[in-house]
Coordinates of C-alpha atoms in Angstrom, one line a residue:
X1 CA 79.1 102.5 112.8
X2 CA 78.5 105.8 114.2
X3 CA 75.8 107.9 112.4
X4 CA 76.3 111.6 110.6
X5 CA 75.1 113.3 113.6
X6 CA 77.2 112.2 116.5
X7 CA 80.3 111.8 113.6
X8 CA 79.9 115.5 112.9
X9 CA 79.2 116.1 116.7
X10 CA 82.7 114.4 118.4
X11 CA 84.6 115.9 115.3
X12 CA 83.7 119.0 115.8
X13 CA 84.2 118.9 119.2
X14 CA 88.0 117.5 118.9
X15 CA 88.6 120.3 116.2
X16 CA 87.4 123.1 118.1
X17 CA 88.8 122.2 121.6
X18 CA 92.3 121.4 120.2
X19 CA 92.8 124.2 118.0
X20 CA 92.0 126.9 120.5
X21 CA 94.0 125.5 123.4
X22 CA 96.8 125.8 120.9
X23 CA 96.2 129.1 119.5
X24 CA 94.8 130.6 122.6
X25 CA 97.8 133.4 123.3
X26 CA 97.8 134.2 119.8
X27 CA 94.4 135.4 120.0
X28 CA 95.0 137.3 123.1
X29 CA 97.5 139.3 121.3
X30 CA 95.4 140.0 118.9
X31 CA 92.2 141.1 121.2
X32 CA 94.6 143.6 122.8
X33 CA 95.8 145.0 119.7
X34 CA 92.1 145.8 118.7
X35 CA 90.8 147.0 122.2
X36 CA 90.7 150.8 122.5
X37 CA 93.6 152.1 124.2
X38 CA 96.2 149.7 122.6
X39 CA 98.3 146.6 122.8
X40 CA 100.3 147.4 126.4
X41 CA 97.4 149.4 127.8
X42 CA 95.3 146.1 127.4
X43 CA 97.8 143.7 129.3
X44 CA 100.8 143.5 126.8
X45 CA 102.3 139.9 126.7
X46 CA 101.5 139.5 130.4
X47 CA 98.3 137.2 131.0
X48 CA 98.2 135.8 127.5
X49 CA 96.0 132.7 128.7
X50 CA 93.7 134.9 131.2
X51 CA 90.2 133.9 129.6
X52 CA 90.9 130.3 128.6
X53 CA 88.3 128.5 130.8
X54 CA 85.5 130.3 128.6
X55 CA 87.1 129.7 125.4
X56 CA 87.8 125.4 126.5
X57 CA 83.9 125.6 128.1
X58 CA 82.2 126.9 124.3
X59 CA 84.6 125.2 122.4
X60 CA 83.4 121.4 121.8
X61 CA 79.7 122.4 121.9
X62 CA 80.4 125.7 119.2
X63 CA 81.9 124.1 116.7
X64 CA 79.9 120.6 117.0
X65 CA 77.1 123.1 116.4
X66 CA 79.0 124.2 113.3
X67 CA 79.6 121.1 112.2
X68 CA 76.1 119.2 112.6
X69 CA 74.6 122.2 110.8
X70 CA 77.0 122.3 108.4
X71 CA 76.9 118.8 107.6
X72 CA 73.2 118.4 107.7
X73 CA 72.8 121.2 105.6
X74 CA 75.4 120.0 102.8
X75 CA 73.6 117.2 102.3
X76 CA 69.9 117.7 102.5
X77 CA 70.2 121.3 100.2
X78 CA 72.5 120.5 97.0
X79 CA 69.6 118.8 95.6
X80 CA 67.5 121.8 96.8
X81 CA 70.1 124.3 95.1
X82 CA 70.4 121.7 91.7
X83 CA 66.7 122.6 90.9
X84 CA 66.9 126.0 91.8
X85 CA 69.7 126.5 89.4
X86 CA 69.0 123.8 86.6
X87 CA 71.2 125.6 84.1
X88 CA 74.0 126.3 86.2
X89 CA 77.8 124.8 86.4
X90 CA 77.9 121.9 89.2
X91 CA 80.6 123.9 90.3
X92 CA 78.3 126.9 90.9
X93 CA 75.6 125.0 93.0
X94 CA 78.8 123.5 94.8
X95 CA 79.6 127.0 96.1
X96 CA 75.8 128.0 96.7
X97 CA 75.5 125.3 98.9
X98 CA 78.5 125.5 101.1
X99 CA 78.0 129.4 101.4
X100 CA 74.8 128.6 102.3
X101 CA 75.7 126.0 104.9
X102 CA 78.5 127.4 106.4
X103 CA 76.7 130.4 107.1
X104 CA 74.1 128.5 108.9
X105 CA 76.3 126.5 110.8
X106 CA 77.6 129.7 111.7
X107 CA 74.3 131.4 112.9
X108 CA 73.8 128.0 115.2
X109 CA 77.4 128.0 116.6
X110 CA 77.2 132.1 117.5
X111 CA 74.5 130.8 120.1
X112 CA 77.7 129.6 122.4
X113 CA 80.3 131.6 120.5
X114 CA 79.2 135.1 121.7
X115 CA 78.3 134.8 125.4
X116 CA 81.9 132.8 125.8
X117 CA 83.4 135.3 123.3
X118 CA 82.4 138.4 125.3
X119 CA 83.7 136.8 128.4
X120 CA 86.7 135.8 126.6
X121 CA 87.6 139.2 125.7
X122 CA 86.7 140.8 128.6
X123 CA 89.4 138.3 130.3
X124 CA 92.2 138.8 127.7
X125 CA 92.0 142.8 128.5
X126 CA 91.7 143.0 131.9
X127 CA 94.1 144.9 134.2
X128 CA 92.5 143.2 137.2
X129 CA 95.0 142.6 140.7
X130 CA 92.4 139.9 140.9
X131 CA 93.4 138.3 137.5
X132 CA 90.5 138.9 135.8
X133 CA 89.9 135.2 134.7
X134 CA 86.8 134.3 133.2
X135 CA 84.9 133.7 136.5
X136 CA 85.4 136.9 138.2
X137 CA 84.2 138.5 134.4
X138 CA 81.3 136.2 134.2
X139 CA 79.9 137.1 138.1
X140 CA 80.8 141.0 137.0
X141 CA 78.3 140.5 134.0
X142 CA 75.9 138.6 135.8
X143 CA 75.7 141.8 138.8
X144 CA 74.2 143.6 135.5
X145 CA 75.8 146.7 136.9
X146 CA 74.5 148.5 133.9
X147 CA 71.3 147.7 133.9
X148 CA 71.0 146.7 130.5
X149 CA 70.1 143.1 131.7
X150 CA 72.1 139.7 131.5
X151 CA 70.9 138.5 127.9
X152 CA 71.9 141.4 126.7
X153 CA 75.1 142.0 128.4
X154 CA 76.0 138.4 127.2
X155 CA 75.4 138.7 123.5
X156 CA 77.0 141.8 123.3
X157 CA 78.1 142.1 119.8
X158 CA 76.0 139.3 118.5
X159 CA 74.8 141.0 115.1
X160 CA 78.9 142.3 114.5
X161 CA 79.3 138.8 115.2
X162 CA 77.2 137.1 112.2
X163 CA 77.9 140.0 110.1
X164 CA 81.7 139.1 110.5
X165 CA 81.2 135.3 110.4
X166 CA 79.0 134.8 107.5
X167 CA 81.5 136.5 105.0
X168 CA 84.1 135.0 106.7
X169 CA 82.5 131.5 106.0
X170 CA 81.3 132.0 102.6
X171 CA 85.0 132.6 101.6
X172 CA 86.7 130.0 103.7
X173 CA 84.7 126.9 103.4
X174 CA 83.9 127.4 99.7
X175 CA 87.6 128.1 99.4
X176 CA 88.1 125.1 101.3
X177 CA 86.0 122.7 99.6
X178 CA 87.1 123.7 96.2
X179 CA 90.8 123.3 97.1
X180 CA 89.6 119.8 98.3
X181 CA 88.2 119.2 94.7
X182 CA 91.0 120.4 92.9
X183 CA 93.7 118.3 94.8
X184 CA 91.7 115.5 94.6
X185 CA 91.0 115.7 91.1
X186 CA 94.7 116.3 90.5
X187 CA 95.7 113.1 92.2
X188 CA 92.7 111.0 90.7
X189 CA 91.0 110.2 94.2
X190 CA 87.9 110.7 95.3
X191 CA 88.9 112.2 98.6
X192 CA 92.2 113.7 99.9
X193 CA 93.9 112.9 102.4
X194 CA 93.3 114.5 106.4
X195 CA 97.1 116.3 106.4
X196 CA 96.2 117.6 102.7
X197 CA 92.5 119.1 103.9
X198 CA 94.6 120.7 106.2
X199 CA 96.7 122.5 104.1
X200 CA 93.4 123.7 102.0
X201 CA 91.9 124.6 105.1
X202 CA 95.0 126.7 105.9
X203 CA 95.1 128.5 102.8
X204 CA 91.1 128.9 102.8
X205 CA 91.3 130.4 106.4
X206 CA 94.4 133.0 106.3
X207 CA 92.7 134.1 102.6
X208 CA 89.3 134.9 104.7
X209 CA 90.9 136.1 108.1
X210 CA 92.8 138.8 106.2
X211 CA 90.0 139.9 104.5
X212 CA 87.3 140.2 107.1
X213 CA 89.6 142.0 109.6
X214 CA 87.3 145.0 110.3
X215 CA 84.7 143.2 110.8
X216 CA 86.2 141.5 113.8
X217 CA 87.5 144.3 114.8
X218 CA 84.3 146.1 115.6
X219 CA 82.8 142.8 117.1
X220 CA 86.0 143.1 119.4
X221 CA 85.1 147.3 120.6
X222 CA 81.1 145.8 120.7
X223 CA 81.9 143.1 123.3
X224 CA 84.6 145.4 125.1
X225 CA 82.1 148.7 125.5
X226 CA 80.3 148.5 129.2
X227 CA 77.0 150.2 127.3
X228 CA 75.9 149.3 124.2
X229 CA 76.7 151.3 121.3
X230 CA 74.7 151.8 117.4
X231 CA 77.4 150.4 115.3
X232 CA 77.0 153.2 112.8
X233 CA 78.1 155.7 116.0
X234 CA 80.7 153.2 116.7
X235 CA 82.1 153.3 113.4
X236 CA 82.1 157.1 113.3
X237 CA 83.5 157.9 116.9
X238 CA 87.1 155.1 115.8
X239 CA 87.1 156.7 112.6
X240 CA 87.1 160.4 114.1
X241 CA 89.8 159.5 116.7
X242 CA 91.8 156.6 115.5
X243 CA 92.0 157.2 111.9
X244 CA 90.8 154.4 109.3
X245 CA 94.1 152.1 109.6
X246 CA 92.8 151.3 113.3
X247 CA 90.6 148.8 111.2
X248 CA 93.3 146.8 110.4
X249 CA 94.2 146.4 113.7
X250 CA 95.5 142.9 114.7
X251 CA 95.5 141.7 110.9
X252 CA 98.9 139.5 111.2
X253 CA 98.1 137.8 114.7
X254 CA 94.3 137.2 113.0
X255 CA 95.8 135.9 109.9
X256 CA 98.2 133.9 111.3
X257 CA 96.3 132.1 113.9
X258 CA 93.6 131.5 111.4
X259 CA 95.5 129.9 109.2
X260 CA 97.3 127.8 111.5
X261 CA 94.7 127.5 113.4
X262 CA 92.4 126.3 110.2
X263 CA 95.0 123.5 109.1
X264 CA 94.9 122.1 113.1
X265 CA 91.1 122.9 113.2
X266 CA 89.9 121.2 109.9
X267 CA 92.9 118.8 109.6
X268 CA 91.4 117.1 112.9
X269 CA 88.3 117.7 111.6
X270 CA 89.0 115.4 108.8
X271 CA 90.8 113.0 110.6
X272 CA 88.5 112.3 113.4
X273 CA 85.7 112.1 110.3
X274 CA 87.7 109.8 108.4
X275 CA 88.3 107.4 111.1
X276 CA 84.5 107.5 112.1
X277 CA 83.6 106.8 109.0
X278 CA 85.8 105.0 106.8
X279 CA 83.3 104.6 104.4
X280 CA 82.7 108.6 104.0
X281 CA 86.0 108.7 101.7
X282 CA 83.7 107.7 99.0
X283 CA 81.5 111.0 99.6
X284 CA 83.1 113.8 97.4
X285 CA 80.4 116.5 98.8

């Protein structure tokens, strides 16, 4: 039988590679709809798979990174969280824990996230002859024509980035889990089944996509500005020109993706898991 680490690694992997090769135009849509200049300006619905060798490449290692930290983490704090909260609901150090562990599985999976995702967007919104694809953008960021250096250039957006994925996670995937719980308590099984965390993980995900909108908005500007810009003066200057609904930009293709993309992404998850482990249908954490 495999152990936790490569189970959490290979279904990881499965769940992250499938669901954005699926999703993939949907999220170009969306890109365009945030970058400055608007939707048509950006490439329209020409192109709408321009950047997918980055996204496939970060996929499989991203979220196995999620995963095996999330996993790991589940595990070895809720005992950590139980004495730190001796007088609190089980439900409560439930929550704790999985906001705490999703947010570090986060932080670990941004590592690969943000260099593909800058290269990503950069691809989705060129208006390139050459095509733009996310070789040409990777050898244009590597010529560091700014001279603000390659790390830099390639983890453009990185703090937007944890500052939009940490409130994203700590309402998805204590969402998720506790929709797990419920169901499962409401059919009088331990564990429920793949096609069911699926639906939960759809719910959990469109419920956190729609609310942390802005957030990935100004990641998207971030990785699209050649220089780097002080958030704070980013905010400001889209505020002063676009108005504050500019924000909201991209909320339905977000929202939608997300939560189609969250019932493909952890219904495989679960699936692969359960099949790994058969024996892991008896863990209710």
């Amino acid at each position: 039988m495999l152990n936790g680490f490569l189970v959490s690694l290979l279904s990881g992997a499965a769940a992250g590679t499938s669901t954005d090769l699926v999703f993939f135009p949907i999220d170009t849509l969306k890109t365009r709809l945030q970058a400055k200049g608007g939707f048509f300006r950006n490439g329209g619905y020409h192109g709408v798979y321009r950047g997918l060798g980055s996204a496939v490449v970060a996929s499989a290692p991203g979220a196995s990174l999620f995963f095996i930290t999330y996993d790991y983490c589940k595990q070895e704090t809720h005992s950590v969280f139980e004495q730190l909260f001796p007088h609190r609901s089980a439900g409560f150090v439930d929550v704790v824990t999985h906001m705490f562990s999703s947010s570090m599985g986060e932080i670990a999976a941004c590592m690969v996230r943000v260099p593909a995702e800058v290269v990503k967007q950069r691809s989705q919104t060129s208006t390139s002859a050459t095509g733009g694809g996310s070789w040409e953008t990777l050898k244009v960021i590597l010529r560091n024509e700014n001279g603000e250096g390659i790390r830099r250039n390639l983890y453009r957006g990185w703090s937007t980035t944890i500052m939009r994925e940490i409130p994203f996670t700590c309402i998805q995937f204590p969402l998720y889990e506790f929709l797990k719980k419920e169901w499962a308590a409401y059919d009088e099984i331990e564990r429920v089944e793949p096609w069911k965390g699926a639906v939960c993980g759809s719910i959990a995900g469109g419920v956190a996509a729609a609310s942390t909108t802005p957030l990935d908005f100004l990641k998207t500007r971030l990785m699209l500005s050649k220089n780097s810009v002080p958030l704070l003066k980013l905010i400001s200057g889209i505020y002063r020109e676009e108005g504050f609904k500019v924000f909201f930009s991209g909320v339905g293709p977000r929202t939608m993706w997300i939560s189609a993309g969250g019932a493909i992404f952890l219904g495989i998850y679960e699936t692969v898991h359960a099949v790994l482990t058969p024996q892991g249908k008896k863990n209710t954490q």
